[in-house]
Structures are given as C-alpha cells and as structure tokens.
Short mmCIF file of C-alpha atoms and ligand atoms in Angstrom, two decimals:
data_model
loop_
_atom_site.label_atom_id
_atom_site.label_comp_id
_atom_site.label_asym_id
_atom_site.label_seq_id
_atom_site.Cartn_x
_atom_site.Cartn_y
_atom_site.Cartn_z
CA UNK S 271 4.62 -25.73 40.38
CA UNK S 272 5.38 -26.52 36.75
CA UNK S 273 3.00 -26.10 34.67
CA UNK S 274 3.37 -29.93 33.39
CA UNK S 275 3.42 -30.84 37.07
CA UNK S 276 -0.07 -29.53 37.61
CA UNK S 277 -1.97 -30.75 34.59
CA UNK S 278 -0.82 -33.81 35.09
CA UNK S 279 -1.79 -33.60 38.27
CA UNK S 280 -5.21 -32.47 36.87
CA UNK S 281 -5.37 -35.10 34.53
CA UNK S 282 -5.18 -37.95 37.32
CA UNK S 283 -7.77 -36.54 38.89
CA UNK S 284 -6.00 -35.55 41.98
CA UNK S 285 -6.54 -32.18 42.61
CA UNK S 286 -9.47 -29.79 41.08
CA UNK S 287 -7.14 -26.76 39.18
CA UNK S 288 -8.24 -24.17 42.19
CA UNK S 289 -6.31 -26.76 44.75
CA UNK S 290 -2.81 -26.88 42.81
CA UNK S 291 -0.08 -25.27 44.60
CA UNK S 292 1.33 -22.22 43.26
CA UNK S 293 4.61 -20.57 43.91
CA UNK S 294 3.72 -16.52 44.50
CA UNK S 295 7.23 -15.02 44.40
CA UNK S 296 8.63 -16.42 47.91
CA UNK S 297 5.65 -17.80 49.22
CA UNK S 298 4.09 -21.29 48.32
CA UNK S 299 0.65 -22.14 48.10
CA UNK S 300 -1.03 -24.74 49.04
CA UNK S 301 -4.12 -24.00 46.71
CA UNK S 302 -5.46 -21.16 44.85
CA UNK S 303 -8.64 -19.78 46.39
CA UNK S 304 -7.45 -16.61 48.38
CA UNK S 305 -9.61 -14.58 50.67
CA UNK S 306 -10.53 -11.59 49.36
CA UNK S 307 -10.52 -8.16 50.93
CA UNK S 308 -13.75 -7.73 53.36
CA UNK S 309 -14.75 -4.51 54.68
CA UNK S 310 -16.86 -5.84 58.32
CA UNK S 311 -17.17 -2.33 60.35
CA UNK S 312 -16.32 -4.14 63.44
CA UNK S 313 -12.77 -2.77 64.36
CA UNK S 314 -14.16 -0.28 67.07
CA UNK S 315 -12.42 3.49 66.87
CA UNK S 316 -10.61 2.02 63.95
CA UNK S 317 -8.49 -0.48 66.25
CA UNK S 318 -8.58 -3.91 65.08
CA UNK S 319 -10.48 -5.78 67.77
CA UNK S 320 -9.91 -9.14 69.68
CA UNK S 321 -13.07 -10.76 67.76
CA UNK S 322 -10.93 -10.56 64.34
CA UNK S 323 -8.60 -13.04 65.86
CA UNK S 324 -11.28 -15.95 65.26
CA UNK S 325 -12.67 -14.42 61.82
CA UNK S 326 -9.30 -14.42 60.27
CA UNK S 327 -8.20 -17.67 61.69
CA UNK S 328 -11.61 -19.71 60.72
CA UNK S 329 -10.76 -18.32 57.15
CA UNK S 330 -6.80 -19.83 57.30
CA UNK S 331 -5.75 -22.68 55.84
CA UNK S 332 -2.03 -24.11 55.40
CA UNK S 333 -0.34 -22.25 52.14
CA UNK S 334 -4.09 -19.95 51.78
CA UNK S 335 -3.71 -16.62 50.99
CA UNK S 336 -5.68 -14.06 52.92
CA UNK S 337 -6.58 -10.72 52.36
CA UNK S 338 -7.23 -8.40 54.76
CA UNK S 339 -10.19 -5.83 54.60
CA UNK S 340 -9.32 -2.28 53.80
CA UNK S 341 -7.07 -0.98 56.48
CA UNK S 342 -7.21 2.70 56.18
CA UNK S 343 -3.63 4.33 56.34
CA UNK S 344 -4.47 8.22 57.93
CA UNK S 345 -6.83 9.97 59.84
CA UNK S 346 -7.97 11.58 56.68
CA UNK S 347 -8.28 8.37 55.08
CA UNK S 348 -11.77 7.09 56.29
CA UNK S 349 -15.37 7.22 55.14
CA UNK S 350 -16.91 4.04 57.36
CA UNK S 351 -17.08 3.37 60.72
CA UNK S 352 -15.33 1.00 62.75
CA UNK S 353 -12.82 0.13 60.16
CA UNK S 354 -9.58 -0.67 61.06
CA UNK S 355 -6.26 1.85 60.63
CA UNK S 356 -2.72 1.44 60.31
CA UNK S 357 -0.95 4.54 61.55
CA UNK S 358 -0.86 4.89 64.73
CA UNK S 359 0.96 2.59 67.66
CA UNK S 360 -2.34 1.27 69.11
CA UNK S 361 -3.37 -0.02 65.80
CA UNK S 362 -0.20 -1.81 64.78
CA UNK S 363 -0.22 -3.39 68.20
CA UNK S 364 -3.68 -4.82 67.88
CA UNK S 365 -2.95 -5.71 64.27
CA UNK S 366 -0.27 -8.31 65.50
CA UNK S 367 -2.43 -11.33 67.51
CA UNK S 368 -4.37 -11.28 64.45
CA UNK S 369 -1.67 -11.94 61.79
CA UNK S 370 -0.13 -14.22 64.55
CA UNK S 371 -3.59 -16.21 64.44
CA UNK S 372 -3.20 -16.55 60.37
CA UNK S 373 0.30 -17.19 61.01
CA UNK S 374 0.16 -20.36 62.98
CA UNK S 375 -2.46 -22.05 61.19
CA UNK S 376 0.38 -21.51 58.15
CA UNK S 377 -1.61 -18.83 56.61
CA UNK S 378 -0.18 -15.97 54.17
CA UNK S 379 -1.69 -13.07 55.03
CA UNK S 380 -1.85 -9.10 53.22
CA UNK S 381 -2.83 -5.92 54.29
CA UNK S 382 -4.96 -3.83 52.14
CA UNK S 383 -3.91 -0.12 52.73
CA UNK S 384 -6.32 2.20 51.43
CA UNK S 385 -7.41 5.84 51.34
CA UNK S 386 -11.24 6.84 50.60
CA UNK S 387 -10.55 10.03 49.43
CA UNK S 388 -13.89 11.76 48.29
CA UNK S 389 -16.22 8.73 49.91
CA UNK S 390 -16.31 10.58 52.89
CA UNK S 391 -17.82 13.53 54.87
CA UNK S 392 -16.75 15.92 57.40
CA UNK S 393 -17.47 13.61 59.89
CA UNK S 394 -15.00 10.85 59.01
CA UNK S 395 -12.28 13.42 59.17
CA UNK S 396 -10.00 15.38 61.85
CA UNK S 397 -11.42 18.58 62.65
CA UNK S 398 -14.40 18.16 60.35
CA UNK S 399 -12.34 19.09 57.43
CA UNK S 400 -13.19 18.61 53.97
CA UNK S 401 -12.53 15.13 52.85
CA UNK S 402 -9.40 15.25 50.06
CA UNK S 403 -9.64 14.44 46.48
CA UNK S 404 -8.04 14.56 43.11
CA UNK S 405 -11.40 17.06 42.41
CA UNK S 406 -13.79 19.27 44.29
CA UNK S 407 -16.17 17.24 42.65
CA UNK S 408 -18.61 15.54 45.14
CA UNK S 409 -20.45 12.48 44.88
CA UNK S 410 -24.38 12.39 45.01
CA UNK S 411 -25.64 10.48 48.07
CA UNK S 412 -25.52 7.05 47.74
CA UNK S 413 -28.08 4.20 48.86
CA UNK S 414 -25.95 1.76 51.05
CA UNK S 415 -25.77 -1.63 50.67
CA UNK S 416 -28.71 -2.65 53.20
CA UNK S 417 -31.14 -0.76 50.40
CA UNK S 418 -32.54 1.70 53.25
CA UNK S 419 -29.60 4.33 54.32
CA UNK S 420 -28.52 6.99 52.51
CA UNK S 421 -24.60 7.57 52.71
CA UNK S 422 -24.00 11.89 52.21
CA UNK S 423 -20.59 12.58 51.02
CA UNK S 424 -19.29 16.00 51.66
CA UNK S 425 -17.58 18.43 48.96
CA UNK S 426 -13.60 17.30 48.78
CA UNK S 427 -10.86 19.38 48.36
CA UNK S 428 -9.00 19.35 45.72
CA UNK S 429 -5.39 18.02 46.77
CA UNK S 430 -2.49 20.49 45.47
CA UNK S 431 -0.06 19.25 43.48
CA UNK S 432 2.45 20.00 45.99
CA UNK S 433 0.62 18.17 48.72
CA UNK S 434 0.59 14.93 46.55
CA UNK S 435 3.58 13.41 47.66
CA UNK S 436 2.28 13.89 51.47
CA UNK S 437 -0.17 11.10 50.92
CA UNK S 438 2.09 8.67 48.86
CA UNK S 439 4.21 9.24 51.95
CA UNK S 440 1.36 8.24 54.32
CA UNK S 441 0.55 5.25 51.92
CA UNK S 442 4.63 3.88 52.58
CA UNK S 443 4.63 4.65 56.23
CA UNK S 444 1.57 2.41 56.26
CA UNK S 445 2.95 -0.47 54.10
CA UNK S 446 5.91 -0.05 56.85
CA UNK S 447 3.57 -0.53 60.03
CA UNK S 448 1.80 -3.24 58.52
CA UNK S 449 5.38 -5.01 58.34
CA UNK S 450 5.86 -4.12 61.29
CA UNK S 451 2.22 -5.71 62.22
CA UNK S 452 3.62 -8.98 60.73
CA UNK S 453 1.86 -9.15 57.66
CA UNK S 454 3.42 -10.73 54.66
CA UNK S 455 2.75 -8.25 52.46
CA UNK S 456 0.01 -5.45 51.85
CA UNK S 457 -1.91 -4.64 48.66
CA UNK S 458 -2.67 -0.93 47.39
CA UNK S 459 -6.76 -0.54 47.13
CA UNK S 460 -6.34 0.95 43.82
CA UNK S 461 -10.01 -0.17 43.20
CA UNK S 462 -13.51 0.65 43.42
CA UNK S 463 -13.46 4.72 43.04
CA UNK S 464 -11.65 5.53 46.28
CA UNK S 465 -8.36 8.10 46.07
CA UNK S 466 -6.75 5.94 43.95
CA UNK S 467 -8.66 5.03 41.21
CA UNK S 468 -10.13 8.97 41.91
CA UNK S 469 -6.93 9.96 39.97
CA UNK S 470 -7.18 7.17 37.66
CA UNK S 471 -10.70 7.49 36.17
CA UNK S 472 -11.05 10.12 33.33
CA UNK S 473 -14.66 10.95 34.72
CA UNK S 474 -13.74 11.96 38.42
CA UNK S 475 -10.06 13.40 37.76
CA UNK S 476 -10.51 16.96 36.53
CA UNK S 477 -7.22 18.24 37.06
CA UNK S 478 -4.81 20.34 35.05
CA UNK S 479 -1.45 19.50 36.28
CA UNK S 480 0.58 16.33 35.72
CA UNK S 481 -1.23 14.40 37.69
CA UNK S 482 -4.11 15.17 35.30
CA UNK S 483 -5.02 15.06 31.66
CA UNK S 484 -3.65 11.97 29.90
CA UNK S 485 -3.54 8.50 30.98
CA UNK S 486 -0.26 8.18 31.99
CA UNK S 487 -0.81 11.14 34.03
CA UNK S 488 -3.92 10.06 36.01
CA UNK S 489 -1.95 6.63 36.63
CA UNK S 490 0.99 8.78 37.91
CA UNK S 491 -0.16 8.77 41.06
CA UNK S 492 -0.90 5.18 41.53
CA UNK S 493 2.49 4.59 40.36
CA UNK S 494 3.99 6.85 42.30
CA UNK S 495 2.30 5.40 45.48
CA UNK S 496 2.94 1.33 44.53
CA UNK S 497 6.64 2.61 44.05
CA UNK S 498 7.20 4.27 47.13
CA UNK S 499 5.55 1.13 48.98
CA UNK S 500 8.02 -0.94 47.04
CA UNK S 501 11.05 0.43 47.57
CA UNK S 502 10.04 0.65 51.34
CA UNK S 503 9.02 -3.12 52.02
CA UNK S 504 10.12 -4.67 48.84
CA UNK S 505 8.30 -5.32 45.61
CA UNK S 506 7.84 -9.25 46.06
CA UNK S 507 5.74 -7.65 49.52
CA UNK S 508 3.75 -5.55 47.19
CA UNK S 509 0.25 -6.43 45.30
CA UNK S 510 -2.25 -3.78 44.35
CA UNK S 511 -5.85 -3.93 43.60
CA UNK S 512 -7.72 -2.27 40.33
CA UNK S 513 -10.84 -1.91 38.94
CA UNK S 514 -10.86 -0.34 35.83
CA UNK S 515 -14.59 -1.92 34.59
CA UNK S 516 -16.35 -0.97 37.59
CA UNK S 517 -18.22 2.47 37.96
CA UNK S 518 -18.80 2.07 41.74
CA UNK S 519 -18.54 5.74 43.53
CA UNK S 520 -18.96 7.72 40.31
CA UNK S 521 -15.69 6.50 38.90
CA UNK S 522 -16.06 5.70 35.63
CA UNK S 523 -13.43 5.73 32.94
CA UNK S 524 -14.35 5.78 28.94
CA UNK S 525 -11.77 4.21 28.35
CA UNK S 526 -11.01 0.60 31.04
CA UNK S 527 -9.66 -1.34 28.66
CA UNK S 528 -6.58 0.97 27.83
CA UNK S 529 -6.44 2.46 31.96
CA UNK S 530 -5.89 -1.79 32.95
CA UNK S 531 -3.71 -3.01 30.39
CA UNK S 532 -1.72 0.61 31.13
CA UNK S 533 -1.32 0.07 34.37
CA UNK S 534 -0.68 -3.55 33.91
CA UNK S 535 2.27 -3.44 31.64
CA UNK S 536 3.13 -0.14 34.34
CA UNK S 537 3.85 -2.35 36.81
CA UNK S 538 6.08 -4.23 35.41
CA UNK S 539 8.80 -1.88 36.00
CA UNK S 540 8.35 -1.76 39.80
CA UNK S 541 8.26 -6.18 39.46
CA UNK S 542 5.65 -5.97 42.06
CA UNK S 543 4.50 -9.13 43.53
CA UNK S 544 0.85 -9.10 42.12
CA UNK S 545 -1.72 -7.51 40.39
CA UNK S 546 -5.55 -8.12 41.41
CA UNK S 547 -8.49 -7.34 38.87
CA UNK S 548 -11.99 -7.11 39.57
CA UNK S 549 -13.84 -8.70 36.44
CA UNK S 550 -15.48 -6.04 34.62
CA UNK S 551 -19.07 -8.34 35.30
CA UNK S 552 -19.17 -7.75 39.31
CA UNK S 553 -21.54 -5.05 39.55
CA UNK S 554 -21.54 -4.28 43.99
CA UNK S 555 -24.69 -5.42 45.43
CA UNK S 556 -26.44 -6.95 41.92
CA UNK S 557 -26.16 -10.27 40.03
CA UNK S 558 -23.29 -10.49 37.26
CA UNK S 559 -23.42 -9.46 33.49
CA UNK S 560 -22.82 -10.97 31.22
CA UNK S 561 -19.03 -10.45 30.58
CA UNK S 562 -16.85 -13.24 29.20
CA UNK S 563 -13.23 -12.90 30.19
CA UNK S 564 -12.60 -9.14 29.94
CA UNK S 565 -8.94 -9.13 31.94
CA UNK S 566 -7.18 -11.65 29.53
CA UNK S 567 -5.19 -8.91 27.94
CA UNK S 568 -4.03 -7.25 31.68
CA UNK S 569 -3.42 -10.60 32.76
CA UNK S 570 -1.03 -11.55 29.92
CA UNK S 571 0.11 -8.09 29.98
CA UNK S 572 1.21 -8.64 33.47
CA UNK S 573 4.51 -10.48 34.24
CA UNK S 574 4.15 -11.53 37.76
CA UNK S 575 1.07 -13.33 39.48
CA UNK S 576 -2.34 -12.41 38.92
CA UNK S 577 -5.47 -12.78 41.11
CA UNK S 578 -8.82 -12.31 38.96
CA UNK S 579 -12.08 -11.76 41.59
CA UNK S 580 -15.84 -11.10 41.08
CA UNK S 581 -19.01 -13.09 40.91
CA UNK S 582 -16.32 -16.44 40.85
CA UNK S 583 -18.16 -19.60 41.72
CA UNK S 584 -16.32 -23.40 41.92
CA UNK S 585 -16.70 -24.22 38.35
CA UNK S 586 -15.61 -21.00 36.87
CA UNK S 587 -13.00 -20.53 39.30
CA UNK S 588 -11.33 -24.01 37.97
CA UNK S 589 -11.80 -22.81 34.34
CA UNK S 590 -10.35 -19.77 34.85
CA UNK S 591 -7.32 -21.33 36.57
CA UNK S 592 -7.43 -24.75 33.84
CA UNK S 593 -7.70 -22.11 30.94
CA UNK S 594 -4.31 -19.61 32.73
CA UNK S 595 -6.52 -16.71 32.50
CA UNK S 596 -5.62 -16.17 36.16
CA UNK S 597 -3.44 -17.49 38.47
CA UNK S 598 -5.60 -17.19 41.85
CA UNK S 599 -8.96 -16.76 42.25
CA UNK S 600 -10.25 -14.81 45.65
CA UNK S 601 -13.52 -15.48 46.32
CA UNK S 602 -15.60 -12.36 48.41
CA UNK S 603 -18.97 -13.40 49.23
CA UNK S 604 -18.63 -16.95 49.39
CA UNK S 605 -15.25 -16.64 51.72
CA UNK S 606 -17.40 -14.16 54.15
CA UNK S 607 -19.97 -17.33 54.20
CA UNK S 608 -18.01 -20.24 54.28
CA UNK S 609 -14.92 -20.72 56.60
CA UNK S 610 -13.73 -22.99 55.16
CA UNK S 611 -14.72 -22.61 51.48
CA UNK S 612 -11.30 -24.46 50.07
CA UNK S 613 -12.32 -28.19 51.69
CA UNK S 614 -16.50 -27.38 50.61
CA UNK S 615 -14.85 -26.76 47.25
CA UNK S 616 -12.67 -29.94 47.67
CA UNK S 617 -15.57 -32.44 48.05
CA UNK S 618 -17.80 -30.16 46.28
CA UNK S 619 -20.05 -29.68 49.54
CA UNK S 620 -22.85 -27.09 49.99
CA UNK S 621 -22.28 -23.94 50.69
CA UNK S 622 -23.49 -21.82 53.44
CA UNK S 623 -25.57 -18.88 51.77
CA UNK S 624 -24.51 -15.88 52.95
CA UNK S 625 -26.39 -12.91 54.75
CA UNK S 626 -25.95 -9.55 53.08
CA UNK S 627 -27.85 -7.57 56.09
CA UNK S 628 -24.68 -8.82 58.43
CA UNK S 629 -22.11 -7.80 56.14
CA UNK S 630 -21.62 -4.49 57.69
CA UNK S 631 -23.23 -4.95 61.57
CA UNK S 632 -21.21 -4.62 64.65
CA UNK S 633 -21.73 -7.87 66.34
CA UNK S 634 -18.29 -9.10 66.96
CA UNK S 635 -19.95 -13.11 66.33
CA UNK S 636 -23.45 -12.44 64.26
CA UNK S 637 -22.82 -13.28 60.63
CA UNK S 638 -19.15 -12.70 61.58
CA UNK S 639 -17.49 -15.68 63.29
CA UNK S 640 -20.84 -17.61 63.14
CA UNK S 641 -21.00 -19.05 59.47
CA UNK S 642 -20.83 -23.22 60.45
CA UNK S 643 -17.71 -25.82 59.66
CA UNK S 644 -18.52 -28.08 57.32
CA UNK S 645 -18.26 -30.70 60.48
CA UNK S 646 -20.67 -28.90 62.57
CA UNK S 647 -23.07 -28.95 60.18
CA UNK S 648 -24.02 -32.61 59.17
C1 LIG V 89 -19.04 -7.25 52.61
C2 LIG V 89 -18.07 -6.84 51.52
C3 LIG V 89 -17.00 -6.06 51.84
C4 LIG V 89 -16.07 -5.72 50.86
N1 LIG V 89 -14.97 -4.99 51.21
C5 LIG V 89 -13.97 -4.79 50.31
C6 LIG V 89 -12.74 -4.20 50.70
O1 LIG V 89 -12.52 -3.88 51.87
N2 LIG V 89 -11.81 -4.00 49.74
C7 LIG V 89 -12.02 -4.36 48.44
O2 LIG V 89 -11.13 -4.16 47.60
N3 LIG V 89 -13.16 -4.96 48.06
C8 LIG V 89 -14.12 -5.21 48.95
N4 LIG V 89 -15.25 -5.88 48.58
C9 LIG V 89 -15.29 -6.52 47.25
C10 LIG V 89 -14.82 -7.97 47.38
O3 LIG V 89 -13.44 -8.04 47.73
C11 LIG V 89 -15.01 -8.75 46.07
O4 LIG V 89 -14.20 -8.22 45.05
C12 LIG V 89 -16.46 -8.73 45.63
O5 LIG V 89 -17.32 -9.11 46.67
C13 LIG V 89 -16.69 -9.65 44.43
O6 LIG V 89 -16.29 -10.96 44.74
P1 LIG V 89 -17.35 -12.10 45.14
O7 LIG V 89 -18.33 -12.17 43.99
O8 LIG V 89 -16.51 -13.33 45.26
O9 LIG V 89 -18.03 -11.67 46.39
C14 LIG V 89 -16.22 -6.17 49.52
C15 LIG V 89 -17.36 -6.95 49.20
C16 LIG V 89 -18.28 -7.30 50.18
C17 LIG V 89 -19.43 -8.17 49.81
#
C-alpha cells in the first residue's frame, strides 16, 4: 500500500497501523502481525504430525503471514526432540496437509530451516557422533526453559573448511523440499546461537581460515548459505532470521551493532525477500530491558521488507509500524496464546495469558490447540 494510502487510512480511524495491508514482494497482506517461529516438540521422530494441521490453521488468517517453527534440515541438524525435519520423503509428505490447512484459510506461510550445530549432544545425532560446529568449543549445560532440567551439550567438531559447502548444500536441498512441501517461502534461522550465528559471533567462532577472523569472514557463511537458498527457490522466497543483540547459547558478539547492519546492507546483493531482527531487549525466558529501538539502522540499512520481533505488545507494535521502524511485527508468545491475536488486537480484547510449562510438552491439544477463540470465550 502507499504509504499516503495507509496514513490516511490511519488518520480516519479505520484501521490500527498493525492491520494495514502491506505488499511483501509478491504476496499481499492483509495486516501486519505475522506468526512468529515456535519451536512445540510435538512433531514425533521429527515428522510433522496430524495435530499441527489445527495449530497452524487456528493461527491463519486471510493475507497473515505465518512462520513456521524451526524445521531442522539434516540428521545432524537437531538438538530437541520431536521437532520437525525437512529432508527426507516422509517429512515433506507430512509437511503438505499442513501448509494446505494455512493455504485455504488464505494464509502465507514460511518454513524456518535451521541447523543447531553445537546445541546438541551425541544423542541428537546419527551414530552418536559429535555434534558439528564452527569450534570444538562446547557449551556449559544449560537450565531449560521449565527452570528444572539441565540440557548437556556434547564437545562439537570443528567443521573443515572443505566440508563447509556440504552443509550450505543441505541448507538448499532443504529450502527445495520445503517448496516442494508447498510453503511460500522459508526463512534461514540465522538467530539465537545455533550454526549460523555460531560462525557469525566473534565469541564462539575461533577459526583461522576464511570463514574465520574478520567480520566479513564469520558472515561468509551465512551468506554463502542465504545465496545458495536463493538462487535455488528464488530470492523473493527467501527471508532469514538474525540476532545479533542476543547472547542466547554462548553466542555473543562484541561487536552487534556492526555484525547486523553488516549483514543487513549484505543482503542486499542477494535482494532477498526479508530480513527478521530480534530486538536487542528480548532476553529468552526473562522480562525485557530496557532497549529503545536498537534495529533502526539494520532496518534502514535494509532495502526490502523487514520484520522486527521481541517482547512486542499492541501498542508498541502500532508505534513501531506508525513510526516505519519496521514493516511487520511477529508476535511469539502472544501468537502461541492467542489464535487469533489479529481480531483481539482489532477490538483491543483480552488476551489469553499464556502457559510457559506447555510450551515444550507433547500433548498434541494441551496448551497446543487449546488456547480459546475470542467467541468461545464470552
Ligand atoms: C515456545 C517458544 C519457541 C520458540 N521457538 C523459536 C524457533 O523455533 N525459532 C526462532 O527463531 N525463535 C523461536 N522462539 C523465539 C520467538 O520466535 C520470538 O522471537 C520470541 O518469543 C520473542 O517474541 P515474543 O516476545 O513476541 O514472544 C521461540 C520462543 C518461544 C517462547
């Protein structure tokens, strides 16, 4: 939509900013709160199950875009149960009534393709193998999200440089099943301290060769992996997801400011669809900081659309969009909660608070499909 179009549509009172249509590339929008990505743990033996066909689905709306939760791309890709995969047959197969759920209610919907790398342990991976890395650096156990278990991550190997291009490979083969799967589109986890961002943050990536060292060469593997995935599905199919504020996994950088407005103006060349920032104030499992609007410079830096996420609530959500220091706003926590958090938002309804110690259960319907309609609850 022009950009007179929508504030004078804002002006009149019509439509809050976060409801304004927005053209993404090819694909129109009805509104701009998007669904962002959701780990669940409920895609048994990594196959995306039956149960997902509601989750998604409740979470659709005509023009919405939808995320999907990381969808790990090879068997040595994992570090969770139970979540879902994109490489072999089976999974593509069971990908597709899902996307064809999204797809009828007129949803847009992307894959996020992601490998762990070091946030893993022997166990996650074929033939109890050491889980790859950019380092041989392993990460101290971690307290998981419900407060009481203790993740254990195993040593990694340390990728050679020469095997590199092996996993950008397995990255593109998996942007081609999810195609193939039906999505839309797929977006590159390039966040939160797995493989990715284990190459891009100064204080995991250890490495001597030219995939070490500077900054451009600790982004040369995420660009080397978003333009594989381009050139095989097309660029206006291609987001990626970054973090460069958050520390989550031991991946820290000393420098965020200059790794995300790096990799913004990066991307450029490969005129990828979008680029998706976590605000430097999310902090995983603990109230925001205090932050004010730390991805301004990526987002200007940035020439095509960009989605800003973290601690995003109604009010700042329409700021952010009223002010242009985003373009979309995907909403995590609040999405999980609230089917249909676009209408709540709409008539400014309550929201349905949402229950951490489901986030990561295996009930195919507790605190997954369960979260009431707006209609069924009054
Ligand atoms: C249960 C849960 C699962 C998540 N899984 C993913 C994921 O698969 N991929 C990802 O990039 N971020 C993941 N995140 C982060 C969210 O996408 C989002 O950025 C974060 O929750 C902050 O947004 P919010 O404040 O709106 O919840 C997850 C967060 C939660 C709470």
């Amino acid at each position: 939509m022009a950009e007179k179009d929508f504030e004078k549509q804002v002006q009149e009172g019509k439509k809050i900013p976060l409801l304004t249509p927005y053209k993404m590339g090819k694909f129109e929008l009805s509104h701009r709160v998007v669904l962002a990505p959701l780990t669940r743990l409920r895609s048994f033996g990594n196959v995306p199950q039956p149960h997902a066909i509601l989750y998604y689905s409740q979470r659709t709306t005509k023009g919405g875009l939808l995320i999907a939760e990381a969808t790990v791309i090879s068997d040595t890709a994992r570090g969770y149960p139970d979540t879902p995969g994109i490489w072999t047959k089976e999974q593509v197969e069971a990908w597709k009534p899902i996307v064809d759920a999204v797809h009828a209610k007129g949803g847009i919907f992307f894959c996020q393709i992601w490998h762990v790398g070091r946030v893993s342990n022997t166990s996650f991976q074929p033939n109890g193998q050491a889980p790859i890395s950019s380092t041989d650096k392993e990460i101290y156990p971690q307290i998981r999200s419900n407060g009481i278990d203790v993740a254990q991550f195993s040593p990694p190997r340390r990728l050679t440089t020469e095997e590199i291009p092996l996993v950008v490979n397995d990255f593109r083969v998996a942007a081609r099943n999810a195609i193939e799967a039906g999505f839309d589109g797929v977006e590159i986890h390039g966040a939160h301290g797995y493989l990715i961002e284990q190459f891009m943050k100064h204080k995991v990536n250890d490495r001597t060769d030219q995939y070490g060292g500077s900054l451009q060469n600790r982004c040369r593997f995420a660009l080397e992996v978003v333009e594989a995935v381009a050139n095989e599905v097309g660029p206006d199919r291609v987001g990626i997801r970054l973090s460069p504020f958050t520390a989550f996994m031991e991946a820290d950088d000393s420098n965020p400011e200059a790794l995300g407005l790096y990799m913004a103006e990066s991307l450029n060349k490969y005129r990828i669809l979008y680029c998706h920032m976590v605000e430097p104030r999310w902090k995983p499992d603990a109230e925001n900081v205090e932050c004010p609007h730390g991805l301004v410079p990526m987002r200007k830096a940035f020439n095509g659309t960009f989605i800003a996420a973290g601690g995003y609530e109604l009010e700042d959500g329409n700021d952010a969009v009223a002010e242009n220091r985003t373009d979309l706003v995907a909403y995590g926590r609040l999405f999980l909660a609230n089917p249909d958090l676009p209408k709540r938002f709409e008539i400014r309804a309550p929201l349905n608070k949402y229950i951490r110690e489901t986030f990561y259960t295996r009930d195919p319907v507790i605190g997954y499909t369960d979260y009431p309609f707006l209609e069924t609850k009054i």
